Structures are given as C-alpha cells and as structure tokens.
XYZ file of C-alpha atoms in Angstrom:
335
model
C -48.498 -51.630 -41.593
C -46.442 -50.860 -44.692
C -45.618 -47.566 -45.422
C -47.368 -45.875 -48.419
C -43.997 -44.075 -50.082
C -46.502 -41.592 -52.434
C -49.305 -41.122 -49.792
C -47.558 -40.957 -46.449
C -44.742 -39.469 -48.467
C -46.485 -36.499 -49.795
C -47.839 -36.054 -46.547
C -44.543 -35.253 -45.028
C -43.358 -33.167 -47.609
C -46.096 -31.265 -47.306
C -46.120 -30.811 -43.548
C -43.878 -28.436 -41.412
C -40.690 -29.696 -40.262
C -42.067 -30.427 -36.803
C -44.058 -33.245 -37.989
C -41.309 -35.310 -39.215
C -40.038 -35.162 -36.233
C -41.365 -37.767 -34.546
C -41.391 -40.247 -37.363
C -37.416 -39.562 -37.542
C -37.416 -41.118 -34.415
C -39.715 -43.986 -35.534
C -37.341 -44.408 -38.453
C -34.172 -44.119 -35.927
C -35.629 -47.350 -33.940
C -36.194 -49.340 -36.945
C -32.531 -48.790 -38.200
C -31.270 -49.406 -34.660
C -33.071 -52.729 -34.499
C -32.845 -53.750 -38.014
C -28.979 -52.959 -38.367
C -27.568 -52.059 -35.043
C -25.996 -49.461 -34.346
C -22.643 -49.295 -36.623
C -22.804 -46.006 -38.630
C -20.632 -47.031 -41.449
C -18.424 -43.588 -42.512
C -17.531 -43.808 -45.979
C -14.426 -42.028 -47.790
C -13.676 -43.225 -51.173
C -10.167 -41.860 -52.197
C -11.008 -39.898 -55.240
C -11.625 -37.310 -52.523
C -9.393 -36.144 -50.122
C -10.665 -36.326 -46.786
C -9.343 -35.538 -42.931
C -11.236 -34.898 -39.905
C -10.327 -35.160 -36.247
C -12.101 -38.739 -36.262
C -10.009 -39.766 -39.261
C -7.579 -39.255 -41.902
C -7.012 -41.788 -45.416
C -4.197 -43.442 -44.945
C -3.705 -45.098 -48.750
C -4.626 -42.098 -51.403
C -4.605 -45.239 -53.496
C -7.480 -47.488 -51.752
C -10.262 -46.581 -53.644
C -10.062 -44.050 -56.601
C -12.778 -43.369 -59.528
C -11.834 -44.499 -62.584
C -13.431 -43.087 -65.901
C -13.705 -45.244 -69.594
C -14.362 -41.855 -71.604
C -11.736 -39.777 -69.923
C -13.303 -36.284 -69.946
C -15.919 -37.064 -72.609
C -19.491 -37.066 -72.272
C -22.168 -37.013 -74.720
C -25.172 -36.801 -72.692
C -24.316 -33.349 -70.865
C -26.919 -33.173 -68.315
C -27.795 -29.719 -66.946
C -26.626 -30.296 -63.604
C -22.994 -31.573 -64.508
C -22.167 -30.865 -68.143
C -19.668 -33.613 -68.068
C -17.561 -31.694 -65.214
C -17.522 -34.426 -62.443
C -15.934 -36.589 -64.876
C -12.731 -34.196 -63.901
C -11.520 -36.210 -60.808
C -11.608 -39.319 -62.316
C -8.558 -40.945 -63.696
C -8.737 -41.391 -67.961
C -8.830 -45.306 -68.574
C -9.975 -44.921 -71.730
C -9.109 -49.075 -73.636
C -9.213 -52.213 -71.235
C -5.536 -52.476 -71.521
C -5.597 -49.060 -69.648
C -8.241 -50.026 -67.345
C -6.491 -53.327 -66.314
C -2.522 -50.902 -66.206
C -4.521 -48.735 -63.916
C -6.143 -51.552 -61.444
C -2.379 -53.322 -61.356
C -1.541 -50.247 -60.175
C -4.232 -49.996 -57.158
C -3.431 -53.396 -56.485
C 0.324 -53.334 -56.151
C 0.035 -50.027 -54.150
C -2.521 -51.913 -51.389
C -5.808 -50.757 -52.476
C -8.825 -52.319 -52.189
C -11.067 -51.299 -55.308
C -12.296 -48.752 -57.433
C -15.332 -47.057 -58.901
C -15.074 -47.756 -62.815
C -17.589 -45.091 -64.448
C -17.611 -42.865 -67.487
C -19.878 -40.144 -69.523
C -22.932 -41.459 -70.614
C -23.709 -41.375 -75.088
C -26.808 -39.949 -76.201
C -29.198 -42.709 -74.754
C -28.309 -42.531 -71.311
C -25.605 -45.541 -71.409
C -22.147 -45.472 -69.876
C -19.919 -47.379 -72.856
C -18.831 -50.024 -70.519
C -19.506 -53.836 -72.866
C -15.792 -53.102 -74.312
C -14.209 -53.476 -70.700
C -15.860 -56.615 -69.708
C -12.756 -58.823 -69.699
C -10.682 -55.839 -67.808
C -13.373 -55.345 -65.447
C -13.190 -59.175 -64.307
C -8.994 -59.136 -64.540
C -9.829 -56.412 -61.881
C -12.610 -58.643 -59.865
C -11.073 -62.223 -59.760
C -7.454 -61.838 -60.570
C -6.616 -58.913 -58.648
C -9.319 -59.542 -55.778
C -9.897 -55.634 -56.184
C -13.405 -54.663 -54.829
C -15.406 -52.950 -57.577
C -18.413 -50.895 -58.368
C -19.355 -50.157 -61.545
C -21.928 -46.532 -62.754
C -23.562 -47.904 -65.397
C -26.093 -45.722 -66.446
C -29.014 -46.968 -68.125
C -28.899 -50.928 -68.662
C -29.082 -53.425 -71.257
C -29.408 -56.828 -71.340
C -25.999 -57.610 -73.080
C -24.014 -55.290 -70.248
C -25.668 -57.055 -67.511
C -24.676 -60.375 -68.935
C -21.082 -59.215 -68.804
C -21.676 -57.796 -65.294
C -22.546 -60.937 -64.139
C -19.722 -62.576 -65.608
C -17.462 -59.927 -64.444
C -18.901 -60.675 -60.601
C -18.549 -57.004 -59.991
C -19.283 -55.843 -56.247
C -22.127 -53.459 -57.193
C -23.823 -51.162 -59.757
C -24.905 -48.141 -59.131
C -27.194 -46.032 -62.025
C -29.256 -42.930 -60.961
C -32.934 -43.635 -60.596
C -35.489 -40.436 -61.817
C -39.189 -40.331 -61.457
C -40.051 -37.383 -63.698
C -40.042 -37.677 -66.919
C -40.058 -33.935 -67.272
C -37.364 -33.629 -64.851
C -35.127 -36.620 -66.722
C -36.146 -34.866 -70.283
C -34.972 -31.488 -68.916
C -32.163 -32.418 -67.061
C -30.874 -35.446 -68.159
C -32.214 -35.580 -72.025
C -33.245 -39.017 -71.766
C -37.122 -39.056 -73.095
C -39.320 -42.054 -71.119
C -36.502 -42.176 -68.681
C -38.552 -43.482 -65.262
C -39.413 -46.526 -67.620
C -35.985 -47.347 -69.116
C -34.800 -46.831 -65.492
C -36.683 -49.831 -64.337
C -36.434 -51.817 -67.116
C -32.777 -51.352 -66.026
C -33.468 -51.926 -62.446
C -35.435 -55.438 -63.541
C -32.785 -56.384 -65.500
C -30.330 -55.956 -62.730
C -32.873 -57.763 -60.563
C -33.079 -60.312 -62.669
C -28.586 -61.065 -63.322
C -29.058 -61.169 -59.286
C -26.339 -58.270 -59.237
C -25.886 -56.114 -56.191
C -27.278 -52.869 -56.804
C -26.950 -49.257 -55.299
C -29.831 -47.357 -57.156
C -28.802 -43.081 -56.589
C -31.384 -40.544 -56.033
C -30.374 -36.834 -56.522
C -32.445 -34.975 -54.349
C -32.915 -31.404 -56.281
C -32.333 -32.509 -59.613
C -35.171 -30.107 -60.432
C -33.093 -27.196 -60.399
C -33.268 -27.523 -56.537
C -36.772 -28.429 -55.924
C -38.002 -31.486 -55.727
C -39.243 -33.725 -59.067
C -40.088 -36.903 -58.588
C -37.863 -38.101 -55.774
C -40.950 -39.730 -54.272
C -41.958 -41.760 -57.481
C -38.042 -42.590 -57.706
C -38.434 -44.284 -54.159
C -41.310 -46.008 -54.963
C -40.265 -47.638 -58.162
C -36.695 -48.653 -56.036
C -39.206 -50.392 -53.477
C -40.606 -52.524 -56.492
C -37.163 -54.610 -56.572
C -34.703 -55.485 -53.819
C -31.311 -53.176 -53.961
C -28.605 -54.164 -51.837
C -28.067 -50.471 -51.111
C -29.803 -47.247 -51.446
C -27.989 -44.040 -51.984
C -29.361 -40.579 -51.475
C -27.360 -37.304 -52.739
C -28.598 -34.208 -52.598
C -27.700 -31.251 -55.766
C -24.435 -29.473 -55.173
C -24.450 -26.191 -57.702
C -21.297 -27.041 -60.050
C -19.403 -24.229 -61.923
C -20.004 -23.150 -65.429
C -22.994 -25.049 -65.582
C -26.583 -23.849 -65.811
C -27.470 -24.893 -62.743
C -24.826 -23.018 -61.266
C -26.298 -20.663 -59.582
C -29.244 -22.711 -58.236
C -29.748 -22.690 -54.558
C -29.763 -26.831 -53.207
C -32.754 -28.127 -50.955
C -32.532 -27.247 -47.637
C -31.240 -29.610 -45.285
C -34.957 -30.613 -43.620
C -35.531 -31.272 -47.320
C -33.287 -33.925 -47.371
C -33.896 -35.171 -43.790
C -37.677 -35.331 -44.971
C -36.898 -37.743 -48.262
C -34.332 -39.669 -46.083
C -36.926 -40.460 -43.328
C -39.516 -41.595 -46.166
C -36.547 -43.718 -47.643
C -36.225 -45.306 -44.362
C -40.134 -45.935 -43.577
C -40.273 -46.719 -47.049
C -37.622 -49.171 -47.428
C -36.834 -50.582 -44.024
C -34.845 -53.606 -44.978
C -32.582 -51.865 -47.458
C -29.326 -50.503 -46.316
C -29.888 -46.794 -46.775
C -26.556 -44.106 -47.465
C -26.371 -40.367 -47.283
C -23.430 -40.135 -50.378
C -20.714 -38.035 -51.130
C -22.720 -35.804 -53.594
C -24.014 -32.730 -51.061
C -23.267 -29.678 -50.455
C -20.392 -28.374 -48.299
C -20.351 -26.299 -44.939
C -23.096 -25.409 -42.745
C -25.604 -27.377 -45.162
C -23.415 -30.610 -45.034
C -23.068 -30.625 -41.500
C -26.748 -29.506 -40.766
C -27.756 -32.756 -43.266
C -25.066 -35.040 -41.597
C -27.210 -35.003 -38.387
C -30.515 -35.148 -39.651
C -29.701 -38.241 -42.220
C -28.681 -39.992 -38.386
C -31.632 -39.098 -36.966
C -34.077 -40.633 -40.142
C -31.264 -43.794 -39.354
C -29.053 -44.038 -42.590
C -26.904 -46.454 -41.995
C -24.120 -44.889 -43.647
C -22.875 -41.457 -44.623
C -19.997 -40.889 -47.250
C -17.202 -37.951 -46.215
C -19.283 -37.538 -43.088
C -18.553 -33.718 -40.916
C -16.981 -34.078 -37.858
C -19.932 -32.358 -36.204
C -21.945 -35.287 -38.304
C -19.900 -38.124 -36.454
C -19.459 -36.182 -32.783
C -24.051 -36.606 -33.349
C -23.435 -40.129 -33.985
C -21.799 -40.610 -31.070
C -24.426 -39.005 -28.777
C -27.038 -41.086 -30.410
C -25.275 -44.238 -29.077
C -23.793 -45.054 -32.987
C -20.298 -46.374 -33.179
C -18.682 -44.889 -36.577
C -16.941 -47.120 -38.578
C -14.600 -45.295 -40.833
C -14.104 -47.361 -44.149
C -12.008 -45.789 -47.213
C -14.209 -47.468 -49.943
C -17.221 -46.441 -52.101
C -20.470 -46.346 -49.871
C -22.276 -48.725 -52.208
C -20.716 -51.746 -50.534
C -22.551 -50.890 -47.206
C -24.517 -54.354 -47.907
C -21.314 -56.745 -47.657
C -20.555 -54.717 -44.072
C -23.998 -55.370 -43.460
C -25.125 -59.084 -44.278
C-alpha cells in the first residue's frame, strides 16, 4: 500500500517516539533493498571537515560559490543573509568562470554556484548562463546550482547549461514562508517551480528545513507531499541551526526524534527517491544523536556525518562511502 504522507504522517508526529520505532525499521529494509547498503558520506569543501574515518584531502574539490557576494535582498528570519559568509564573491560571469578555472586547474571536481535571493524569492542567476555552462562542458566541473524560486526563462538556461542539479527550498506553510521567508503564496510558486523543473527534465534536490517555524514544525509534512507530486532525483532534509545576530537566534532546534520522525515519513513517503540528511543541523550531541537516527529511517546519505554517526553505520551492516562533493549528486552514485 502507498503511504499516506499527511495521514500516516500526522499520525507519527503525533505519537510517542516509541511508535516510530518500528516503522524506522520498516523504512531501514526498504532503503537496504531499494539502494543497498552504501551510506554515501558527503563533505563539500566549503566546510572544513576531519574525523577519524576521514579527512578532505583537496580544500579545493568542491567549494560554494555566491553571484551576490554578501548581498541579499530577501533576508529571511532564519539567516538574514549570514550563510552567504562562506561562500566565495563571484559576483559577473567573467568572475564566475576566473573562479571555476581556478577549481579546475587545482583538481576539483565542482562547485555549488548560489547567491541571495531579490525580493521575490529568486536567486539572480539568468546573467551567468554562459559561465555556468563554460563551468559544465568545458571544464567537466560537476555543478549544482540554488536557485531559489524558478522561472521559465532560468530553467531554459539550466537546461542549456546541463548543470548536475538544482536545489531550491520547498515550504508548505504559507504562514511559515510569509513569516520567515517573505515570499506571499510561496507553497504555490514553489511547485510551479518544481513543475517547471519537472518539466526541463533537470535533476533536482528539493531542501526541506525542518524547524523553519522558529523550531517547531510548519508545514514540513505538506512540503513532502507536494515533493511526492513530481520525481526529484534527490531529497534533502536539514534541520534549523540557531545563527547569530539573527532573530531566530536564540530559538531552540527540533529535537533529534523530531527529525528522525520527518526522515522516516520521507522515506515511507518517498521510497524510490534518494533521500539525504544535509549539512544544515545542528552541532554536538544533537548532530550526533540525529546522525544515527537519519540511518535507522535509511537515508541514504548524510553530509559532514559524526564519527559516532558513521561507527552506527557500520554496526548496521552500511559501508560509508566518503565523497568530498555536494550531497545533491547522491542520484549519479546511485543510478
């Protein structure tokens, strides 16, 4: 039988942790038997990352790459622009091409081009369609693209540009996306974008920020269900990580089971889609606490996975496969 994301979904959500327990394992067996048993560990080298299981070994392989520099002029409540930070300024497509010479000469594999959103919800990215495919066929770089929302004239030059995969975040509040993101009828400009992805036939990695409701949940169910309307070739889950001088600052994230809960329903829910815990979490006890319950409700993936997270792996019969690269390509690993 197919699983009923709002019904079923609501039903765990509602339920104590103890309940989900047994349809982690349901979800485990599906992901096991569907995808084998590869956990693919992702660590994209805008962030420094080491553990015991493995260290980056070209800071260059796969860095984030920003076409507004710092600037931003959406501002949503939960970033304010900061994440935009740790991306390198590339800010004209004679930049953005410099830039990808670079990664290329220095042995890296891709990058993640992204950018502030302006006032509708749209990451200025039509001006860098030529630099975008100099990156894709010339250089043979791998890359992803963060779109935001989605028109028909930027997934023309998508297309064009063959890029790897898009990822845009996918809300399904509208209060939540008014408050937070200040995009008004956001759910349906999100699937219009989604269609029109669909319909280019461009891989995409649709992101659900679990949280975004000043830590509770908002619509993360209703997100999952209009993902399940298309056919992504990824689907990311990331959970709200308090950022400094921003007014969600202070805001205490989901708890872990929280998380484990939405990621089981995302794999009941979605069985045939590749399914990634990302990089956006919380640190410490939480990440490592999440890291093992994502494996149980069988991501297939995990980006800057705990130690603990891939010592649990291993006693659940996965094999990690460590891969310095933006988790969004899990479906090339995977087809």
């Amino acid at each position: 039988m197919t699983f009923r994301i709002l019904e079923e979904g609501q039903e765990i959500l509602e339920s104590p942790f103890e309940y989900t327990m047994p349809l982690m394992e349901e979800a485990f067996e599906s992901r096991l038997s569907r995808f084998g048993n590869d956990l693919l560990c992702y660590s994209p080298t805008a962030y420094p990352y080491k553990i015991d299981s493995h260290e980056q070994s070209n800071r260059f392989n796969y860095p984030s790459l920003s076409v507004t520099g710092l600037s931003c002029s959406l501002m949503c409540e939960h970033c304010k622009g900061r994440l935009l930070n740790g991306m390198k300024p590339t800010v004209t497509p004679e930049e953005l091409m410099s830039e990808c010479k670079k990664i290329s000469e220095r042995g890296g594999e891709g990058a993640l081009i992204s950018g502030g959103s302006d006032p509708s919800g749209h990451v200025p990215i039509n001006q860098f369609g030529e630099a975008i495919a100099y990156a894709k066929k010339e250089l043979g770089l791998k890359v992803v693209v963060h779109t935001g929302l989605v028109t028909e004239d930027t997934a023309l030059m998508l297309k064009k540009a063959d890029v790897d995969a898009v990822m845009l975040d996918i809300i399904g509040s509208s209060d939540v996306a008014e408050q937070v993101y200040h995009i008004d009828n956001a759910p349906e400009k999100m699937i219009e974008s989604l269609r029109m992805l669909n319909n280019f036939k461009i891989p995409t990695a649709p992101h659900i920020l679990v949280g975004l409701n000043y830590g509770k949940l908002g619509g993360e169910l209703e997100a999952l269900d209009m993902i399940a309307g298309f056919s992504p070739a990824a689907l990311v889950i990331i959970v709200l990580s308090p950022v400094r001088n921003t007014p969600m600052e202070e805001v205490t994230p989901p708890a872990p089971e929280v998380v484990g809960k939405i990621l089981t329903i995302a794999r009941l829910g979605l069985e045939q889609i590749p399914l990634l815990l990302g990089c956006a979490r919380p640190l410490g006890d939480h990440k490592i606490q999440t890291d093992k319950l994502a494996i149980q409700a069988g991501v297939n993936g995990i980006a800057l996975p705990s130690q603990e997270g891939v010592d649990f792996a291993k006693e659940k019969g996965l094999h990690p496969v460590f891969l310095d690269v933006c988790c969004t390509l899990a479906y090339q690993w995977l087809s």
